[in-house]
Coordinates of C-alpha atoms in Angstrom, one line a residue:
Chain A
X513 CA -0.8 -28.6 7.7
X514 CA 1.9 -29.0 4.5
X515 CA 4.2 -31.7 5.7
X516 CA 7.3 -31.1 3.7
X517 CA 7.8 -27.2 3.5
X518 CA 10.3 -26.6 1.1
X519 CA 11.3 -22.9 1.9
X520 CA 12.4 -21.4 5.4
X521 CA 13.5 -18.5 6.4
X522 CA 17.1 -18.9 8.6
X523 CA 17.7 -15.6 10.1
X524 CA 16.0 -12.0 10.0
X525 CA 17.7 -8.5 10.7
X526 CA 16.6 -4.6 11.0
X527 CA 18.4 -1.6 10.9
X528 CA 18.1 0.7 13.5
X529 CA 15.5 3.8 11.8
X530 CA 12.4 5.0 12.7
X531 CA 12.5 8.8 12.7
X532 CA 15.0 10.6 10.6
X533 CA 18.0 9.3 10.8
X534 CA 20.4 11.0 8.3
X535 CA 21.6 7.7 7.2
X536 CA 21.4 7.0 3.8
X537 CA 19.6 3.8 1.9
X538 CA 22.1 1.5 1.2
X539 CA 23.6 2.8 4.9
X540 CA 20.1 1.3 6.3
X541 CA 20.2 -1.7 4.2
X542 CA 23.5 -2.8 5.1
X543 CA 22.5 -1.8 8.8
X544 CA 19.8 -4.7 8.9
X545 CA 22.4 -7.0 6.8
X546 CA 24.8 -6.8 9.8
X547 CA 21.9 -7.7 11.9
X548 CA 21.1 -10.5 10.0
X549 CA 24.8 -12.1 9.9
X550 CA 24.5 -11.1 14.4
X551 CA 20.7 -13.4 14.2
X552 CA 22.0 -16.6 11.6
X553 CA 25.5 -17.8 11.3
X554 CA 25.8 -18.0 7.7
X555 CA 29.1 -17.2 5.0
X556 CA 28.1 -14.1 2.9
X557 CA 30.2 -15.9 0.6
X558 CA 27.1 -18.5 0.7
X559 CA 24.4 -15.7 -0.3
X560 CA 23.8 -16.6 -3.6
X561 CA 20.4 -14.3 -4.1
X562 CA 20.0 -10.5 -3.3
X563 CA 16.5 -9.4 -3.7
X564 CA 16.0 -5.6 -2.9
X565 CA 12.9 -2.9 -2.9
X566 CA 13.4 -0.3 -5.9
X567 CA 13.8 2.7 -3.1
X568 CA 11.3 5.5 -3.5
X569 CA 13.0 8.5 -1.4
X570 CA 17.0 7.6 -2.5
X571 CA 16.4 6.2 -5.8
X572 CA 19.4 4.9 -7.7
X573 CA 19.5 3.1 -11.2
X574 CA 20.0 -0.8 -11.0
X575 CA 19.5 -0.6 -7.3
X576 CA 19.9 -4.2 -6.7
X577 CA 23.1 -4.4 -8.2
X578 CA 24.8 -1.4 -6.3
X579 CA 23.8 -2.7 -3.0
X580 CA 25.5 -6.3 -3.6
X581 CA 28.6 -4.1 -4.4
X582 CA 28.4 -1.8 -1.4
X583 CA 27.8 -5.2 0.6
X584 CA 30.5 -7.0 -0.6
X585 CA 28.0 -9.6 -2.5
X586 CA 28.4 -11.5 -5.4
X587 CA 25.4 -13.6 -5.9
X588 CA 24.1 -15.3 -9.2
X589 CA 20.5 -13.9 -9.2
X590 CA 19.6 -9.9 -8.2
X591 CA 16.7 -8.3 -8.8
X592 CA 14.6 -4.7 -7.4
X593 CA 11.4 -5.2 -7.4
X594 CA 8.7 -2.6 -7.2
X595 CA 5.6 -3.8 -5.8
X596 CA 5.0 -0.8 -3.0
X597 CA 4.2 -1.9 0.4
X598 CA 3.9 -5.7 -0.3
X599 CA 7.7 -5.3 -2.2
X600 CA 9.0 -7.5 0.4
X601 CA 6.4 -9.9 0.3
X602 CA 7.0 -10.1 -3.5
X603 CA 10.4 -10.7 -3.0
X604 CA 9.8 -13.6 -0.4
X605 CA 7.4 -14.9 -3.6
X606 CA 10.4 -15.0 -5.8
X607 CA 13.1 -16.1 -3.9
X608 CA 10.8 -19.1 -2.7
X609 CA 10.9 -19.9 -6.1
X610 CA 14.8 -19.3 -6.5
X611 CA 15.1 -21.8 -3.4
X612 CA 12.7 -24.8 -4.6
X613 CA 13.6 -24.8 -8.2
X614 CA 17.3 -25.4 -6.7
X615 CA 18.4 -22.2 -8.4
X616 CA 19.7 -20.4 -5.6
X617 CA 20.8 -22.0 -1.8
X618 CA 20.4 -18.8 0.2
X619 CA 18.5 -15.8 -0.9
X620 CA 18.2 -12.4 0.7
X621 CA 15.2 -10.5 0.7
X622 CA 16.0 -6.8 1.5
X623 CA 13.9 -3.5 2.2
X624 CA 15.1 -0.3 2.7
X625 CA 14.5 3.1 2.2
X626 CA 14.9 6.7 4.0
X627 CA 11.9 8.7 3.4
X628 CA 11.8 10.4 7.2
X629 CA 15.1 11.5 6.4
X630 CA 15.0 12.2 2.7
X631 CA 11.4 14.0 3.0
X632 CA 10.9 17.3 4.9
X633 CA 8.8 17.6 7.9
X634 CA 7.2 20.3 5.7
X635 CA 7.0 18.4 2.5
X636 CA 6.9 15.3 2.9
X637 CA 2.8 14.6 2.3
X638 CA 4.0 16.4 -1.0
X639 CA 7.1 14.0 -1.6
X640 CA 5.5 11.1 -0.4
X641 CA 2.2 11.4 -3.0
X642 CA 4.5 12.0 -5.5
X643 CA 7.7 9.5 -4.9
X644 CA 5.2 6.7 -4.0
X645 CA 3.2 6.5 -7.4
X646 CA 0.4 8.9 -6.3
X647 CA 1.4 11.4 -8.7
X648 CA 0.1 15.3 -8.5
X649 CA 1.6 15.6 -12.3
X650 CA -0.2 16.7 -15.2
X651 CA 2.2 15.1 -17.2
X652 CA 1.9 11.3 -18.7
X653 CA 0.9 9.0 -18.0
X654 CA -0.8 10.5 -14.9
X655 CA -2.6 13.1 -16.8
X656 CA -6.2 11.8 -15.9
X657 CA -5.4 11.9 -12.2
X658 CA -2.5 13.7 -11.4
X659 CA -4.4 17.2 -12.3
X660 CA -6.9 16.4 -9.4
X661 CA -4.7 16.8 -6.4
X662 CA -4.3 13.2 -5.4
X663 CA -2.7 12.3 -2.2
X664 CA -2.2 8.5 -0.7
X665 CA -4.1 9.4 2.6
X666 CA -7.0 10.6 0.0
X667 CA -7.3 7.6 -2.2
X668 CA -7.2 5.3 1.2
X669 CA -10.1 7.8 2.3
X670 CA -12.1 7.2 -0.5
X671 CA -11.9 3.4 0.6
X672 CA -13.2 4.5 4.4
X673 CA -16.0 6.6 2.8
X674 CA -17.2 3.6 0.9
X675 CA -17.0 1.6 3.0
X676 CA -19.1 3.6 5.7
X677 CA -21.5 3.8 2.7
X678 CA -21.8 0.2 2.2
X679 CA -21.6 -1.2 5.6
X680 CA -22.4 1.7 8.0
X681 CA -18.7 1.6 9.6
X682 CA -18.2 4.6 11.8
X683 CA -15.0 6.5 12.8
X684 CA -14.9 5.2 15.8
X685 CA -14.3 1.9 14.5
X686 CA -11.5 2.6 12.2
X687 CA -10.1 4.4 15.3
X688 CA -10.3 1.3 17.0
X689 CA -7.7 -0.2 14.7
X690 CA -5.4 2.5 15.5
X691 CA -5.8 2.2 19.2
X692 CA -5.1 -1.7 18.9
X693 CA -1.4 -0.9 17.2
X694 CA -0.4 1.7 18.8
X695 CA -1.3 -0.2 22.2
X696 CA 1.0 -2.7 20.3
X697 CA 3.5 -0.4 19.6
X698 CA 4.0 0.6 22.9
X699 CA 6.3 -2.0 24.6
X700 CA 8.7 -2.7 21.5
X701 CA 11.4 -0.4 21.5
X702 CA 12.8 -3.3 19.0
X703 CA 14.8 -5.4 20.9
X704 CA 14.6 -8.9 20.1
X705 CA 15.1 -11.1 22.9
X706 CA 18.1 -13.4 23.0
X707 CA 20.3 -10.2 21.5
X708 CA 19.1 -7.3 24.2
X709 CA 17.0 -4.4 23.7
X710 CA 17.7 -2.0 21.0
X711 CA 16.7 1.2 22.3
X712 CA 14.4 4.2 20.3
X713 CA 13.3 1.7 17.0
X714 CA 9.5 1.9 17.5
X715 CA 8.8 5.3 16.5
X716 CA 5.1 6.2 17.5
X717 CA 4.8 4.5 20.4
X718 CA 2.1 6.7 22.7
X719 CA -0.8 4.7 23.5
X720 CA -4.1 6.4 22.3
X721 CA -8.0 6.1 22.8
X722 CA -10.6 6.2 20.3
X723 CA -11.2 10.1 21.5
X724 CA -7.2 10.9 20.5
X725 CA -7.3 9.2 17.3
X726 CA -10.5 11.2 16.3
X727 CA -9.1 14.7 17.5
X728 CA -6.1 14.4 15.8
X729 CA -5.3 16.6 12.9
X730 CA -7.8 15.4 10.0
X731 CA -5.8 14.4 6.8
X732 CA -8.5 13.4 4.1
X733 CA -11.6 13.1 5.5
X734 CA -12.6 10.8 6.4
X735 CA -8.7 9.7 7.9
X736 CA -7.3 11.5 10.3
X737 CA -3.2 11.7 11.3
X738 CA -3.5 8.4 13.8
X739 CA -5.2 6.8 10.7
X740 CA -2.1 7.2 8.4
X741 CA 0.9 5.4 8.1
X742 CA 3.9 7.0 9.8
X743 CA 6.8 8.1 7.4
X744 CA 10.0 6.9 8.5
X745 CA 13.5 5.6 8.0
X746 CA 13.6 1.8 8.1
X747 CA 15.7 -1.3 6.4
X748 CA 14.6 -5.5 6.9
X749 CA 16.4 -8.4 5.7
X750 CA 15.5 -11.7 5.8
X751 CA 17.5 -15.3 4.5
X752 CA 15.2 -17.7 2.7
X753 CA 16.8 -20.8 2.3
X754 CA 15.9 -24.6 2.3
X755 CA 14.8 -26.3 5.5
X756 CA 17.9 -28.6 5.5
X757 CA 20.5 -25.6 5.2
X758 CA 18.2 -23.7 8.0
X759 CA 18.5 -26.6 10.0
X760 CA 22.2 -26.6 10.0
X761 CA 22.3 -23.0 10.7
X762 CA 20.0 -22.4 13.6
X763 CA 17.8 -24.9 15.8
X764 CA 14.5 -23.0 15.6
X765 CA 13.7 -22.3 11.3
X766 CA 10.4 -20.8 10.6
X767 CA 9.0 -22.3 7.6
X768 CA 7.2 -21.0 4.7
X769 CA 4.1 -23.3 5.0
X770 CA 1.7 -21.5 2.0
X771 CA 1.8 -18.5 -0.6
X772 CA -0.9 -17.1 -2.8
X773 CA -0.6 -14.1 -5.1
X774 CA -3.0 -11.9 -6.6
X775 CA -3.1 -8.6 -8.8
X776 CA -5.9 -7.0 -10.4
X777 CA -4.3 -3.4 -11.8
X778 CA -3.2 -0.2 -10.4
X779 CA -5.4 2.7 -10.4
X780 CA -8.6 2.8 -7.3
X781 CA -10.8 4.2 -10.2
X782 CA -10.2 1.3 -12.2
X783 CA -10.8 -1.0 -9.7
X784 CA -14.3 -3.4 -9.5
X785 CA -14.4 -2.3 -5.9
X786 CA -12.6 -0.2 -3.3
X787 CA -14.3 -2.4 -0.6
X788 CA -13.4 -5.7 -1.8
X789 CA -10.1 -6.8 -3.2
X790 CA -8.4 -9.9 -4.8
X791 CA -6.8 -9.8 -1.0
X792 CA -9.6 -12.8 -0.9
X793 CA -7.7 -14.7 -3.6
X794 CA -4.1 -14.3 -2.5
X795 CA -5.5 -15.4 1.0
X796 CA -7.4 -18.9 0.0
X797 CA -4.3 -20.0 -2.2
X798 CA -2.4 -19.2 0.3
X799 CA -4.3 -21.1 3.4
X800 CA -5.0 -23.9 0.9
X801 CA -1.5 -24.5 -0.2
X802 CA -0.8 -24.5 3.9
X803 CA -3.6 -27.1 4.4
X804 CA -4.8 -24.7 7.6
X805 CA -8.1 -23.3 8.5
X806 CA -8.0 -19.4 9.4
X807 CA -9.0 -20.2 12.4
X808 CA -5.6 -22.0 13.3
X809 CA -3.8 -18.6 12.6
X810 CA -2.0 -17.5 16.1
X811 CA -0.2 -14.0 14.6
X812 CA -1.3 -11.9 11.8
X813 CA 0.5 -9.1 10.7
X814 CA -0.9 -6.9 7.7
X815 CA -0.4 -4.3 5.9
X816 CA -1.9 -0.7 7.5
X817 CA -1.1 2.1 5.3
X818 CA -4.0 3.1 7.0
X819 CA -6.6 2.5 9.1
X820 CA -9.1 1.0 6.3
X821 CA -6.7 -0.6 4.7
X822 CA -6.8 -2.7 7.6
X823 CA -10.4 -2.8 8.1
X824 CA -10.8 -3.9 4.3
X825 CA -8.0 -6.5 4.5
X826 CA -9.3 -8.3 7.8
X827 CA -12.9 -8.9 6.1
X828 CA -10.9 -9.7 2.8
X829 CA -9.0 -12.5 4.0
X830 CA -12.3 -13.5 5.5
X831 CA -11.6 -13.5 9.3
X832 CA -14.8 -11.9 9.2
X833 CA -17.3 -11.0 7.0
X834 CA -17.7 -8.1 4.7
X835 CA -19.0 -5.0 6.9
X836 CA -18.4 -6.6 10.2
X837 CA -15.1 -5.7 10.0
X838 CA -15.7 -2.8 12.8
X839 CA -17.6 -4.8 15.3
X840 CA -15.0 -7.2 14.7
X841 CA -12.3 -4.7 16.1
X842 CA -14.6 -3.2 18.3
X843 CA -15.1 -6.6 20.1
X844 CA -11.0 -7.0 20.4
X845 CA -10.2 -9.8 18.5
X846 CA -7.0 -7.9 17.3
X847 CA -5.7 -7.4 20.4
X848 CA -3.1 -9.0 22.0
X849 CA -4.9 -11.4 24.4
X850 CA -7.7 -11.8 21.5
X851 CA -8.6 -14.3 19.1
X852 CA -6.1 -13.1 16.2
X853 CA -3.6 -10.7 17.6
X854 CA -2.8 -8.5 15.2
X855 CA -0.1 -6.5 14.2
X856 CA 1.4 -6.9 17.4
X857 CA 4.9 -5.2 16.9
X858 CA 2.6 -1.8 16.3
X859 CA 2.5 -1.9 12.4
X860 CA 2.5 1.3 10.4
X861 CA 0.6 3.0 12.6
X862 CA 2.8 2.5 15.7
X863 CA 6.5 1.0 14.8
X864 CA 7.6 1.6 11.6
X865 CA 6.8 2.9 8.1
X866 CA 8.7 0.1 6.8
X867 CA 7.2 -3.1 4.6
X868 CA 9.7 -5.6 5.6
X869 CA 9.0 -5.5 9.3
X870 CA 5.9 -7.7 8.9
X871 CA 7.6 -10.8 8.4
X872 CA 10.1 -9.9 10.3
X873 CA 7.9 -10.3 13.1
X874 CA 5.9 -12.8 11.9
X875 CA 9.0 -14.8 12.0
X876 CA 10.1 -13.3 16.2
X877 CA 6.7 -13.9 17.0
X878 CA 7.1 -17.9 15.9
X879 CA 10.8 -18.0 17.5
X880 CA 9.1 -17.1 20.5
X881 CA 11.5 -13.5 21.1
X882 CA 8.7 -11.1 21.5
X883 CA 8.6 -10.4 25.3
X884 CA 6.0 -8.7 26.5
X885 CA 4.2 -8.6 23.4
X886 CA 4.7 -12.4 22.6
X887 CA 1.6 -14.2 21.8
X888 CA 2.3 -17.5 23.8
X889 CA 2.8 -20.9 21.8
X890 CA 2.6 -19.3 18.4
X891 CA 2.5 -21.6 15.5
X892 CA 1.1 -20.1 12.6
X893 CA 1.6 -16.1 11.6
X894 CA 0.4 -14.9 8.8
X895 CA 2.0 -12.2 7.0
X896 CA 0.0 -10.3 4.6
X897 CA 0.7 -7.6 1.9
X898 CA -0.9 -5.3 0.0
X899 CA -0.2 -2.5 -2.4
X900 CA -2.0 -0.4 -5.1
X901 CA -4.8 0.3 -2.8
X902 CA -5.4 -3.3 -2.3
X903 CA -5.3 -4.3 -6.2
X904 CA -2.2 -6.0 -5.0
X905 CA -2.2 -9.1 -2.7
X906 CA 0.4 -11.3 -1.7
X907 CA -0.6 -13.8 1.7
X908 CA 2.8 -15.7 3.4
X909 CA 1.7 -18.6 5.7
X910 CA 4.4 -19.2 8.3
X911 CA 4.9 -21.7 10.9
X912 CA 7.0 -23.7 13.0
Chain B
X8 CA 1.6 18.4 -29.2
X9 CA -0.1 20.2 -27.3
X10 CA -3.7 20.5 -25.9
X11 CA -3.1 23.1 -23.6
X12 CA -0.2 25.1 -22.4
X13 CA 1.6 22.4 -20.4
X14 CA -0.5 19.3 -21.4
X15 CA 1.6 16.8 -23.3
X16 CA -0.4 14.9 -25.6
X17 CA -0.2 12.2 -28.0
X18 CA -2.2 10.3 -30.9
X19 CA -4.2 8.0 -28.3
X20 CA -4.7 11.0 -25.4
X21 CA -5.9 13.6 -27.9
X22 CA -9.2 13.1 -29.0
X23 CA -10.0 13.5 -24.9
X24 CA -8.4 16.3 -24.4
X25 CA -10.1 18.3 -27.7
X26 CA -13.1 17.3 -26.4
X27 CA -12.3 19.3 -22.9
X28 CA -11.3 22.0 -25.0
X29 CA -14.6 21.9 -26.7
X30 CA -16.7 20.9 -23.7
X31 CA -17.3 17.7 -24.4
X32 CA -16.3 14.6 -22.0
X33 CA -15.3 11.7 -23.9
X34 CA -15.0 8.4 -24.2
X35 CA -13.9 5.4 -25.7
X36 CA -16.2 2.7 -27.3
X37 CA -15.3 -1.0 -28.1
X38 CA -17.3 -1.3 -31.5
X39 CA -15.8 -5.4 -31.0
X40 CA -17.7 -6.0 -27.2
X41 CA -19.6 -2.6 -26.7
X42 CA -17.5 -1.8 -23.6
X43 CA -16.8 2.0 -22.4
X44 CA -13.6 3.2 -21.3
X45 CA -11.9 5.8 -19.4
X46 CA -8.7 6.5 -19.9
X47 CA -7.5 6.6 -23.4
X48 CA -5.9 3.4 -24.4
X49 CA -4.7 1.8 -28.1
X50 CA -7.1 -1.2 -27.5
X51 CA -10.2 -2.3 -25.3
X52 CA -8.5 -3.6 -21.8
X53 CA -12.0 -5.6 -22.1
X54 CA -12.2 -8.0 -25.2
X55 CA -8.7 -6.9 -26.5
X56 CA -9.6 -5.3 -29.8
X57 CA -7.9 -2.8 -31.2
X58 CA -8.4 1.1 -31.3
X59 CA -11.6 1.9 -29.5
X60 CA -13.7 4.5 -30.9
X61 CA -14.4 8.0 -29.2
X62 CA -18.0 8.8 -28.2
X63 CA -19.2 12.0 -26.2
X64 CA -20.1 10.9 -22.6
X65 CA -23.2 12.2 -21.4
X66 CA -21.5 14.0 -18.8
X67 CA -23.9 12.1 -16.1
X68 CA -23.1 9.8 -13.6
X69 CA -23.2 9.4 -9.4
X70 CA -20.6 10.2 -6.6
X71 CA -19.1 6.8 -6.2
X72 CA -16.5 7.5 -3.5
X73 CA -14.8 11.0 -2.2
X74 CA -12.1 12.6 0.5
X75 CA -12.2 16.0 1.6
X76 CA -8.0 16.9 1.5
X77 CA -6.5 18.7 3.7
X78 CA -3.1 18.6 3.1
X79 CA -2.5 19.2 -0.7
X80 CA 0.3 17.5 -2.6
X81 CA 1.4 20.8 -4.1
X82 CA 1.7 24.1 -3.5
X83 CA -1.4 25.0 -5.6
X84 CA -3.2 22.8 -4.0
X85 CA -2.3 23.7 -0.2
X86 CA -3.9 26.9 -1.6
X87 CA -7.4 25.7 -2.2
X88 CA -8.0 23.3 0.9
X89 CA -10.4 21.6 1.8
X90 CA -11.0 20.4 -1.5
X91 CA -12.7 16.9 -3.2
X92 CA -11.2 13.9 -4.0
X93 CA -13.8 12.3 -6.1
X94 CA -14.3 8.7 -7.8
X95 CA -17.4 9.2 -10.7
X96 CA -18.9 6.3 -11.4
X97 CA -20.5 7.2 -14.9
X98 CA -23.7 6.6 -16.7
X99 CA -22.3 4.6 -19.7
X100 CA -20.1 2.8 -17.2
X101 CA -16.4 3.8 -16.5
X102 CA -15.5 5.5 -13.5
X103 CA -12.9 8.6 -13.1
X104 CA -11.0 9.9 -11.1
X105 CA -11.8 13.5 -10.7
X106 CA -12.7 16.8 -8.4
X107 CA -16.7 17.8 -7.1
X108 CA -16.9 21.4 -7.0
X109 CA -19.8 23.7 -6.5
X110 CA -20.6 21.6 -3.0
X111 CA -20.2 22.0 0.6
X112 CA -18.0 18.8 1.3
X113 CA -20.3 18.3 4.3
X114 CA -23.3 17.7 2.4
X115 CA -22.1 15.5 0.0
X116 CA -23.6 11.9 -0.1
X117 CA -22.1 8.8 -1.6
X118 CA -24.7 7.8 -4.6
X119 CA -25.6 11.3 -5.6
X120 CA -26.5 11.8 -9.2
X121 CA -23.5 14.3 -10.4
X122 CA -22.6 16.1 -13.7
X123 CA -19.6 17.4 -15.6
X124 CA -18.7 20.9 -15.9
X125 CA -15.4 22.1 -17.3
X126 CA -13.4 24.8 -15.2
X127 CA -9.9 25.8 -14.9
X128 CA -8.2 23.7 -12.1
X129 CA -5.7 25.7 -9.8
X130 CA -2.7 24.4 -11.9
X131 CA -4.0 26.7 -14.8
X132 CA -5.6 23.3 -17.2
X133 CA -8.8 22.9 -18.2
X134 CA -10.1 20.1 -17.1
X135 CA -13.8 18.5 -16.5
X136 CA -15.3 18.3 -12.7
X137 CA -18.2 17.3 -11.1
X138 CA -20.9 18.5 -9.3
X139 CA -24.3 17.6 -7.1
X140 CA -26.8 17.7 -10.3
X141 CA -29.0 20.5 -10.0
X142 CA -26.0 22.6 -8.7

């Protein structure tokens, strides 16, 4: 294990969303700021970093800038990043750097955005393709994919087809991965331990079998509506600082023990694969730069737009092999009580459509908060993101 | 400038779209490394070189992934589900992103030899589509 992290993160926070909420971006953002300030002592005066998401459903020029006004922030680096569902992961990426280069003493890394709200019950597959880079647009530059009728749960589809092509996965066993999160789900109605239960967070918390997940309503073939990531109101924020200021400002830091980054493009058709991804890259920088073994991992929470893009990102990080992804789940190594509990606040699928909830977990799971859904002694959680399909990979190795 | 009523082009995207007009699908060439590409770009994403040449496809290729959709992202396409999400992988290389028509989505098989045909897609544009070879 790395002896001398040099990054930790002090304190982590969540706004209360999950369905509609009516409450604006910025209203969610600073929500999960307050939380922050309830979970680590620190000054605001002291945040010198604000690192946002560039919000898809509310969108508002220089976003990063407008929410360190409406937060009463002055810091000396800012920055919204766009890097879909691994934004926040991104943002951990840079502000690690902001922290070890001395740069910056205390950076926040926030998420927001209010797309159950913002987004129609009756639109919203419409708003989301088109407000989340899957553009139905004949104009440029999506004019060679727009005019087809794309749609997120489509593309992700595509990946499930293949993937039953190449490895003879089955529905069932992307079902499976459903079942596992929204079993997960279940229990956390988002309170966090020491600070009391926070009622009606978790958002899709019915437990399902295999059978349910099937008979949903199909979406794109061959995902179904259990398959596909919910769509909801959400907002994360997390302090990255340096172990000693962490130190000082609680008695349990989680440290940021390995990182590993990579990115191959945007488009699925220009990708060398839709079944294997540079998720395998991001991953062995990221264990390397840790000095672990995968199988020292306790937690791992990963991206799961939908149910293959979990399937694909468990054999990519190489927890198992390519194509034995679904006997993998099938045998319950992702449960809680398996091998590699995964996902274990419910994930897309179960809690929130949010990005920044995986590290916030990550980091509850390591503090030991998590209840009934705790995985006992956990040392090392892994926090993966992936966006662009899975062009995108960005792998966080946490630990006490 | 125009292709088509509604379809912005530009110096780089045109020669593609004329060749839809025409009924041709085309491509770009790397006369530098010999590499096809699709879409239309001012250099080869490959060796670098700049401004690929356009060469007529041979409209061949094989059903490298779909999704049958049924929710549509638009109005006009709510109105023709279930309909096919498509990635072509074809002959001279490239794949695209694209729709297979002329099939029963149930009988559709990943690896199936498809070819182009050019339609008018439910948003009124003339574009090229696949379908099972033979259809």
């Amino acid at each position: 294990m790395a002896t001398n992290p040099k990054v930790a993160i002090a304190g982590v926070g969540e706004a209360r969303g999950g369905r509609a909420t009516g409450k604006t971006t910025v209203q969610l953002y600073a929500e999960a700021f307050l939380d922050l300030l309830g979970d680590c002592p620190i000054d605001p005066a002291s945040i010198d970093g604000v690192l946002t998401s560039s919000p898809d459903a509310e969108p508002h020029h220089m976003f990063s800038t407008w929410l360190t006004e409406y937060l009463g922030l002055r810091p000396k680096f800012t920055s919204a990043v766009q890097m879909g569902g691994a934004t926040p992961h991104s943002n951990m990426a840079l502000a690690a750097a902001l922290v070890e280069s001395g740069r910056c003493g205390a950076v926040m890394v926030a998420d927001g955005d209010n797309r159950a709200t913002k987004f129609s019950r009756k639109d919203k597959i419409q708003a989301m393709s088109s407000q989340v880079g899957h553009l139905s647009s004949i104009e440029p530059p999506h004019e060679f994919d727009g005019p087809y009728g794309p749609t997120a749960p489509a593309l992700y589809g595509m990946m499930a087809t293949r993937h039953m092509y190449e490895y003879g996965s089955t529905p069932e066993q992307f079902a499976r991965i459903a079942v596992a999160f929204r079993a997960h789900g279940a229990p956390n109605d988002g309170g966090c331990g020491a600070r009391g239960a926070k009622k009606g967070r978790g958002h899709r918390r019915k437990p399902v079998t295999v059978e349910d997940v099937l008979a949903s309503p199909m979406i794109a073939w061959p995902l179904h509506r259990d398959e596909c990531a919910l769509i909801s109101d959400w907002g994360t924020a997390i302090l990255v600082t340096t172990p000693e200021y962490a130190s000082e400002l609680r008695r349990d830091p989680v440290y940021l023990l390995g990182l590993g980054q990579a990115h191959q493009g945007y488009n699925p058709y220009q990708a060398p694969s839709i079944t294997s991804f540079p998720i395998s890259e991001s991953a062995d920088d990221a264990f390397a730069a840790a000095g672990i073994s995968r199988d020292e991992v306790d937690v791992l929470e990963l991206y799961d737009s939908f149910t293959s893009t979990a399937m694909v990102t468990l054999e990519n990080m190489g927890f198992c092999g390519a194509g034995e992804g679904g006997a993998f789940v099938e045998a319950g190594y992702i449960d809680l009580g398996g091998s590699l509990p995964t996902n274990t606040h419910g994930g897309l699928l179960s809690y929130n459509g949010g990005h920044g909830h995986f590290i916030v977990e990550a980091t509850r799971q390591l503090r030991g908060e998590c209840g009934e859904r705790q995985v006992a002694g956990a040392k090392i959680a892994v926090s993966q993101g992936t966006a662009a399909l899975a062009s995108s990979s960005i792998t966080l190795v946490l630990g006490t | 400038m125009e292709a088509q009523t509604g379809m912005r082009v530009n110096t780089v995207t045109q020669p593609y779209w004329d060749g839809v007009e025409q009924g041709k699908l085309m491509l770009q060439h790397c006369s530098a490394c010999g590499a096809y590409q699709y879409y239309a770009r001012p250099l080869c994403a490959k060796c670098h070189a700049a401004e690929p040449e356009w060469r007529e496809a041979s409209g061949n290729g094989v059903l490298y992934s779909y999704s049958v959709v049924s929710r549509g992202p638009s109005p006009a396409f709510q109105a023709i589900v279930p309909y096919v999400t498509a990635i072509v992988e074809l002959e001279e290389g490239p794949r695209m992103f694209t729709n297979i028509v002329d099939a029963d989505p149930e009988s559709l098989r990943v690896g199936e030899p498809v070819s182009v045909v050019f339609r008018e897609g439910p948003e009124g544009l003339r574009l090229p589509y696949f379908r099972p070879a033979g259809a």
